[in-house]
GROMACS .gro file of C-alpha atoms in nm:
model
   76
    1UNK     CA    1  -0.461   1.164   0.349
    2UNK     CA    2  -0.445   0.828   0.151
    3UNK     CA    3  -0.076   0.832   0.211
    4UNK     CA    4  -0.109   0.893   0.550
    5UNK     CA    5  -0.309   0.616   0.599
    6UNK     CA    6  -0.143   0.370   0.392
    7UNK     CA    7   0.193   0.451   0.601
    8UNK     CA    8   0.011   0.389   0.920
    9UNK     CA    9  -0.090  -0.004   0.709
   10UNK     CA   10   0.225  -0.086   0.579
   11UNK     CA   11   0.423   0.034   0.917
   12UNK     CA   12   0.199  -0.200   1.097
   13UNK     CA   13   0.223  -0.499   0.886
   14UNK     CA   14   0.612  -0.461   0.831
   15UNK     CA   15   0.699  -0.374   1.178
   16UNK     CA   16   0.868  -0.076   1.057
   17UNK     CA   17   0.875   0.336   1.134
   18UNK     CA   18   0.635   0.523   0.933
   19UNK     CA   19   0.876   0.805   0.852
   20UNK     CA   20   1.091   0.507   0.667
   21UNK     CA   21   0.806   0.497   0.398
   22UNK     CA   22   0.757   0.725   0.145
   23UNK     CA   23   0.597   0.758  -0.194
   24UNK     CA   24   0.902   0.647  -0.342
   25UNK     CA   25   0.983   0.360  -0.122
   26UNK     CA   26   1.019   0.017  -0.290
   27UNK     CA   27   0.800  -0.227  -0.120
   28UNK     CA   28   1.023  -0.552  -0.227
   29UNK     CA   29   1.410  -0.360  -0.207
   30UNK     CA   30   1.343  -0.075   0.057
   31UNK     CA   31   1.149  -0.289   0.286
   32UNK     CA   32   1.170  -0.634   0.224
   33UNK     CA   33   0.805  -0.711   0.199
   34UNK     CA   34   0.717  -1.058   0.046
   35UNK     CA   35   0.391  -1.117  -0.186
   36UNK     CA   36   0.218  -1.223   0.157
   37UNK     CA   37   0.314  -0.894   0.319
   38UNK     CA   38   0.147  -0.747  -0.022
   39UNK     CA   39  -0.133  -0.950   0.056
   40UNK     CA   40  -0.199  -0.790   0.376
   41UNK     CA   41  -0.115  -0.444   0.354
   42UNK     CA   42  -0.386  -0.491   0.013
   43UNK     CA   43  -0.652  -0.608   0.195
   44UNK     CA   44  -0.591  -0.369   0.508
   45UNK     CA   45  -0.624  -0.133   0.227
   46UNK     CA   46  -0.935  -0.229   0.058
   47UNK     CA   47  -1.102  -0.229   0.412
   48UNK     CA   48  -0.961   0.078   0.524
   49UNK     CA   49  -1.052   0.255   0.167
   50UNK     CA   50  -1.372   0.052   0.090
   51UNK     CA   51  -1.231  -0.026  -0.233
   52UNK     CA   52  -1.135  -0.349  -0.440
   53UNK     CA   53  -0.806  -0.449  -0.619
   54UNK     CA   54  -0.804  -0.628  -0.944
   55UNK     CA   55  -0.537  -0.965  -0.930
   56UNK     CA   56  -0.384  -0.784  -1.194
   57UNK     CA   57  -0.362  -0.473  -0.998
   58UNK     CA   58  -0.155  -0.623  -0.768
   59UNK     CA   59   0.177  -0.683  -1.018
   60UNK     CA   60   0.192  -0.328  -1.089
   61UNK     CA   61   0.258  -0.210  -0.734
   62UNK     CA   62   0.592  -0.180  -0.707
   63UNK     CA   63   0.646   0.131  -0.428
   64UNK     CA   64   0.424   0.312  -0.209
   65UNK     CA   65   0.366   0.588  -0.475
   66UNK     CA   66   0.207   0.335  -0.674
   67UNK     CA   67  -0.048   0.173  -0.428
   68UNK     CA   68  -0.150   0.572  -0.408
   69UNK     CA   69  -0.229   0.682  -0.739
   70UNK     CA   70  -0.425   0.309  -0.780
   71UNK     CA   71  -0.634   0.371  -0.441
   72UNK     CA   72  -0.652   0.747  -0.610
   73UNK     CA   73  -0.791   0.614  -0.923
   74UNK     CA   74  -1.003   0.326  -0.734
   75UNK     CA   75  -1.158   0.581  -0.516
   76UNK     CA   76  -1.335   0.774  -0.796
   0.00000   0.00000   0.00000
């Protein structure tokens, strides 16, 4: 379900098809997103979750797999 979701976010703020993302997609090399695009697909999250990323949080999310397991672990 989290995945779901957070396809649905990052399709939307990237302008791209959901079935291109994947837990294993890179968001900087596989779809180009910029540290603004992070920005926004972070906060869509947080509202969308009702959960809060640490700034330090942030540099650790390299692909889709990892914004999971952190909204996962953020969750509990």
């Amino acid at each position: 379900m989290v995945l779901e979701k957070l396809q649905q976010i990052i399709a939307a703020v990237l302008h791209v098809d959901v079935r291109e993302v994947s837990e294993q997609t890179s968001f900087a090399r596989d779809l180009g997103a910029d540290s603004l695009d992070l920005l926004q697909i972070v906060s869509m999250a947080e509202e969308e979750f009702h959960i809060r990323f640490a700034g330090e949080d942030l540099r650790t999310l390299k692909t889709v797999g990892d914004a999971v397991a952190m909204i996962d672990r953020l969750q509990r």
